[in-house]
Short mmCIF file of C-alpha atoms and ligand atoms in Angstrom, two decimals:
data_model
loop_
_atom_site.label_atom_id
_atom_site.label_comp_id
_atom_site.label_asym_id
_atom_site.label_seq_id
_atom_site.Cartn_x
_atom_site.Cartn_y
_atom_site.Cartn_z
CA MET A 1 114.62 96.51 135.89
CA ARG A 2 114.44 98.58 132.73
CA LYS A 3 112.37 101.74 132.93
CA LYS A 4 109.70 101.89 130.25
CA ILE A 5 109.99 104.61 127.64
CA VAL A 6 106.98 105.91 125.74
CA ALA A 7 107.79 108.29 122.91
CA GLY A 8 105.48 110.13 120.56
CA ASN A 9 106.62 110.53 116.98
CA TRP A 10 104.66 113.46 115.64
CA LYS A 11 106.03 112.93 112.09
CA MET A 12 105.13 115.88 109.80
CA ASN A 13 102.27 117.16 111.92
CA GLN A 14 101.61 120.25 114.05
CA THR A 15 102.54 123.80 113.15
CA PRO A 16 104.37 125.63 115.95
CA GLN A 17 101.07 127.03 117.27
CA GLU A 18 99.41 123.63 117.11
CA ALA A 19 102.44 122.09 118.80
CA LYS A 20 102.07 124.45 121.75
CA ALA A 21 98.39 123.65 122.03
CA LEU A 22 99.06 119.89 121.95
CA CYS A 23 101.70 120.25 124.69
CA ASN A 24 99.26 122.19 126.81
CA LEU A 25 96.61 119.53 126.29
CA LEU A 26 98.92 116.67 127.23
CA LYS A 27 101.60 117.86 129.58
CA ASP A 28 99.88 117.50 132.94
CA LYS A 29 98.47 114.12 131.96
CA VAL A 30 101.82 112.64 130.90
CA ASN A 31 104.10 114.37 133.39
CA THR A 32 105.31 111.34 135.30
CA THR A 33 108.53 109.79 136.54
CA GLU A 34 107.14 106.23 136.35
CA VAL A 35 108.03 105.96 132.68
CA ASP A 36 110.26 108.10 130.50
CA VAL A 37 108.08 110.22 128.23
CA VAL A 38 109.46 111.83 125.08
CA PHE A 39 107.85 114.07 122.48
CA CYS A 40 109.69 113.73 119.16
CA VAL A 41 108.64 116.66 117.04
CA PRO A 42 109.41 118.46 113.75
CA PHE A 43 112.45 120.74 113.86
CA VAL A 44 110.41 123.97 113.75
CA ASP A 45 108.38 122.79 116.74
CA LEU A 46 111.40 122.15 118.94
CA TYR A 47 111.59 125.64 120.43
CA PRO A 48 107.90 126.03 121.23
CA VAL A 49 107.71 122.47 122.58
CA LEU A 50 110.82 122.85 124.75
CA GLU A 51 109.34 126.06 126.10
CA ALA A 52 105.89 124.59 126.69
CA LEU A 53 107.33 121.55 128.51
CA GLN A 54 109.72 123.47 130.74
CA GLY A 55 109.49 122.36 134.35
CA THR A 56 108.02 118.95 133.44
CA ASN A 57 109.69 115.53 133.26
CA ILE A 58 108.85 115.22 129.58
CA ALA A 59 111.89 115.05 127.30
CA VAL A 60 112.03 116.40 123.78
CA GLY A 61 113.41 114.63 120.73
CA ALA A 62 113.99 115.36 117.06
CA GLU A 63 112.90 113.02 114.26
CA ASN A 64 116.18 113.01 112.32
CA MET A 65 119.59 114.68 112.17
CA HIS A 66 122.59 114.79 109.85
CA PHE A 67 125.77 112.78 110.47
CA ALA A 68 128.21 115.57 109.69
CA GLU A 69 129.51 118.10 112.18
CA SER A 70 128.46 121.08 110.05
CA GLY A 71 128.93 122.27 106.50
CA ALA A 72 127.41 122.45 103.05
CA TYR A 73 124.29 120.31 103.59
CA THR A 74 121.44 122.58 102.61
CA GLY A 75 118.30 121.95 104.60
CA GLU A 76 119.91 119.69 107.19
CA ILE A 77 120.20 119.90 110.98
CA SER A 78 123.24 118.87 113.01
CA GLY A 79 123.60 117.14 116.35
CA ALA A 80 125.27 120.24 117.77
CA MET A 81 122.23 122.33 116.88
CA LEU A 82 119.89 119.90 118.62
CA LYS A 83 122.08 119.55 121.68
CA GLU A 84 122.41 123.29 122.19
CA MET A 85 118.63 123.67 122.09
CA GLY A 86 118.13 121.20 124.91
CA VAL A 87 116.95 118.29 122.80
CA GLN A 88 117.71 114.93 124.47
CA TYR A 89 116.61 112.28 121.96
CA VAL A 90 116.69 111.78 118.22
CA ILE A 91 114.83 109.20 116.14
CA LEU A 92 117.16 107.67 113.55
CA GLY A 93 116.45 105.35 110.65
CA HIS A 94 112.68 105.50 110.79
CA SER A 95 111.24 103.36 107.98
CA GLU A 96 109.62 106.43 106.42
CA ARG A 97 113.05 108.04 106.12
CA ARG A 98 114.48 104.84 104.70
CA GLU A 99 111.64 104.56 102.18
CA TYR A 100 111.19 108.17 101.07
CA PHE A 101 114.49 109.90 101.82
CA GLY A 102 117.20 107.41 100.97
CA GLU A 103 118.23 106.62 104.54
CA THR A 104 120.52 103.57 104.50
CA ASN A 105 121.93 101.26 107.14
CA GLU A 106 125.22 103.07 106.65
CA SER A 107 123.82 106.56 107.17
CA VAL A 108 121.88 105.35 110.21
CA ASN A 109 125.15 104.04 111.64
CA GLN A 110 126.93 107.35 110.97
CA LYS A 111 124.08 109.32 112.50
CA THR A 112 123.91 107.07 115.56
CA LYS A 113 127.62 107.60 116.22
CA LYS A 114 127.29 111.35 115.79
CA ALA A 115 124.26 111.57 118.05
CA LEU A 116 126.13 109.70 120.80
CA GLU A 117 129.09 112.03 120.37
CA TYR A 118 126.77 114.92 121.19
CA GLY A 119 125.18 113.16 124.14
CA LEU A 120 121.88 112.74 122.32
CA ILE A 121 120.02 109.48 122.91
CA PRO A 122 119.37 107.78 119.58
CA ILE A 123 116.09 105.94 119.07
CA VAL A 124 117.22 103.59 116.33
CA CYS A 125 114.40 102.12 114.25
CA CYS A 126 114.24 98.77 112.54
CA GLY A 127 111.50 96.59 111.12
CA GLU A 128 110.41 94.42 108.23
CA THR A 129 107.99 94.87 105.34
CA LEU A 130 104.96 92.62 104.93
CA ALA A 131 106.71 90.82 102.05
CA GLN A 132 109.69 90.09 104.29
CA ARG A 133 107.43 88.79 107.05
CA GLU A 134 105.60 86.56 104.60
CA ALA A 135 108.93 85.30 103.24
CA ASN A 136 109.93 84.38 106.79
CA ILE A 137 113.01 86.57 106.87
CA THR A 138 111.90 89.02 109.58
CA ILE A 139 114.41 87.96 112.20
CA GLU A 140 117.33 87.81 109.79
CA TRP A 141 116.46 91.21 108.38
CA VAL A 142 116.07 92.93 111.74
CA ARG A 143 119.28 91.34 113.07
CA MET A 144 121.12 92.73 110.05
CA GLN A 145 119.62 96.21 110.56
CA ILE A 146 120.73 96.22 114.21
CA LYS A 147 124.23 94.99 113.41
CA CYS A 148 124.64 97.67 110.75
CA ALA A 149 123.17 100.51 112.83
CA LEU A 150 125.37 99.74 115.83
CA ALA A 151 128.55 98.75 113.98
CA GLY A 152 131.65 100.21 115.63
CA ILE A 153 129.74 101.43 118.70
CA ASP A 154 131.15 100.18 121.99
CA ALA A 155 129.21 98.74 124.90
CA GLU A 156 129.40 101.90 126.99
CA ASP A 157 127.67 103.87 124.24
CA ALA A 158 125.35 101.05 123.19
CA LYS A 159 123.77 101.06 126.65
CA LYS A 160 122.40 104.54 126.00
CA ILE A 161 120.68 103.59 122.74
CA VAL A 162 116.97 102.90 122.51
CA ILE A 163 115.90 100.47 119.78
CA ALA A 164 112.45 100.80 118.23
CA TYR A 165 111.08 97.73 116.50
CA GLU A 166 108.45 98.91 114.04
CA PRO A 167 107.07 96.39 111.56
CA ILE A 168 106.37 98.51 108.50
CA TRP A 169 103.06 96.77 107.79
CA ALA A 170 101.80 97.90 111.21
CA ILE A 171 102.66 101.59 110.84
CA GLY A 172 99.66 103.85 110.37
CA THR A 173 97.56 100.91 109.23
CA GLY A 174 95.64 100.22 112.41
CA LYS A 175 97.06 96.71 112.08
CA THR A 176 99.09 96.10 115.24
CA ALA A 177 101.49 93.21 115.56
CA THR A 178 100.15 90.79 118.13
CA SER A 179 101.95 90.97 121.44
CA ALA A 180 103.46 87.55 120.64
CA GLN A 181 104.73 88.70 117.23
CA ALA A 182 106.20 91.88 118.72
CA GLN A 183 107.76 89.99 121.61
CA GLU A 184 109.33 87.42 119.29
CA VAL A 185 111.19 90.08 117.33
CA CYS A 186 112.10 92.18 120.37
CA ALA A 187 113.58 89.05 121.99
CA ALA A 188 115.55 88.39 118.81
CA ILE A 189 116.84 91.97 118.95
CA ARG A 190 117.95 91.46 122.54
CA GLN A 191 119.64 88.25 121.42
CA VAL A 192 121.67 90.03 118.75
CA LEU A 193 122.54 92.75 121.29
CA THR A 194 123.71 89.99 123.65
CA GLU A 195 125.93 88.56 120.93
CA MET A 196 127.38 92.01 120.27
CA TYR A 197 127.75 93.35 123.81
CA GLY A 198 127.14 90.55 126.28
CA GLN A 199 124.12 89.83 128.41
CA ALA A 200 124.65 92.50 131.06
CA VAL A 201 124.61 95.30 128.49
CA ALA A 202 121.78 93.81 126.41
CA GLU A 203 119.65 93.50 129.53
CA GLN A 204 120.01 97.23 130.16
CA MET A 205 119.08 98.35 126.67
CA ARG A 206 115.53 99.42 126.00
CA ILE A 207 113.55 98.11 123.06
CA GLN A 208 110.31 99.79 122.07
CA TYR A 209 107.54 98.47 119.88
CA GLY A 210 105.93 100.81 117.34
CA GLY A 211 103.10 100.35 114.87
CA SER A 212 99.48 101.29 115.62
CA VAL A 213 100.06 101.43 119.38
CA ASN A 214 96.90 102.75 121.02
CA ALA A 215 95.23 103.04 124.41
CA LYS A 216 93.67 99.60 124.00
CA ASN A 217 96.72 97.54 123.08
CA ALA A 218 99.50 99.35 124.99
CA ALA A 219 99.16 97.45 128.27
CA GLU A 220 99.37 94.04 126.64
CA LEU A 221 102.30 95.00 124.41
CA PHE A 222 104.26 96.72 127.18
CA ALA A 223 103.78 93.74 129.50
CA MET A 224 105.86 91.51 127.23
CA ALA A 225 109.27 90.55 128.60
CA ASP A 226 111.39 92.29 125.96
CA ILE A 227 109.15 95.26 125.15
CA ASP A 228 110.18 98.31 127.12
CA GLY A 229 107.63 100.80 125.87
CA GLY A 230 106.42 102.20 122.60
CA LEU A 231 107.10 104.58 119.76
CA VAL A 232 103.70 106.02 119.01
CA GLY A 233 102.68 107.78 115.82
CA GLY A 234 99.04 108.72 115.24
CA ALA A 235 97.90 108.29 118.83
CA SER A 236 100.62 110.65 120.10
CA LEU A 237 98.73 113.57 118.53
CA LYS A 238 95.66 113.02 120.66
CA GLU A 239 94.60 112.89 124.29
CA GLU A 240 94.82 109.13 123.86
CA PHE A 241 98.59 109.47 124.28
CA ALA A 242 98.00 110.10 127.99
CA ASP A 243 96.22 106.75 128.28
CA ILE A 244 99.16 105.04 126.59
CA VAL A 245 101.60 106.64 129.03
CA GLN A 246 99.34 105.55 131.89
CA TYR A 247 98.96 102.10 130.36
CA LYS A 248 98.97 100.20 133.65
P1 13P B 1 101.51 104.73 114.10
O1 13P B 1 101.46 104.64 115.60
O2 13P B 1 100.71 105.86 113.55
O3 13P B 1 101.22 103.40 113.47
O4 13P B 1 103.03 105.08 113.74
C1 13P B 1 104.05 104.31 114.26
C2 13P B 1 105.35 104.98 113.99
O5 13P B 1 105.82 105.00 112.86
C3 13P B 1 106.05 105.62 115.09
O6 13P B 1 107.34 105.98 114.74
#
């Protein structure tokens, strides 16, 4: 049985002071061992959030990292930096990074490998645009994204990876994929993982759904056979996040 994982993606929200306040608002309500709970926060919020969540079961994640060890990459953050701080997860290949910051399948692959090297758990994002969905190429597209992101990664490492399926048309739009639409793609992702790593490994890997997850739709989405939790944007910045964590 896969343990559900509910992660908040704060995106570019919350100053360090606001981050502390949000942790204090949420931490008792989401401090559970029933599901894995992760707060993925801006780099400057990592210290205050790690401090505020000390002594809880809530893990902390970053929203991006660089694929190099260290060096002349002005403005970037390395896996070593995150690891040393006590960060456990890192979101990689979010569609907003692909769209606005030139993230490619290749860089996502490099970053995923580097994160694993540092013992960070990558949350690897994939998902189609509305045009791709309407052109009926969703499954093909997502399969390709997964194959590229995980290329050259062995089964032992793959097991640790969390995949987040986020249809771009559902992000921040209030337009959630239906549970059937989300399940269809998550099942297709598990299928490609089965082809790459075999059934035993694919069955262990967790696949989240993301895109306008809220307190009302979480239970139905998370009940689907291949959906192992959610990557939550807007609703992770509010008390509503607690209701999503306690979706049952
Ligand atoms: P929303 O939940 O705001 O739609 O964002 C989803 C997302 O992009 C999480 O990574």
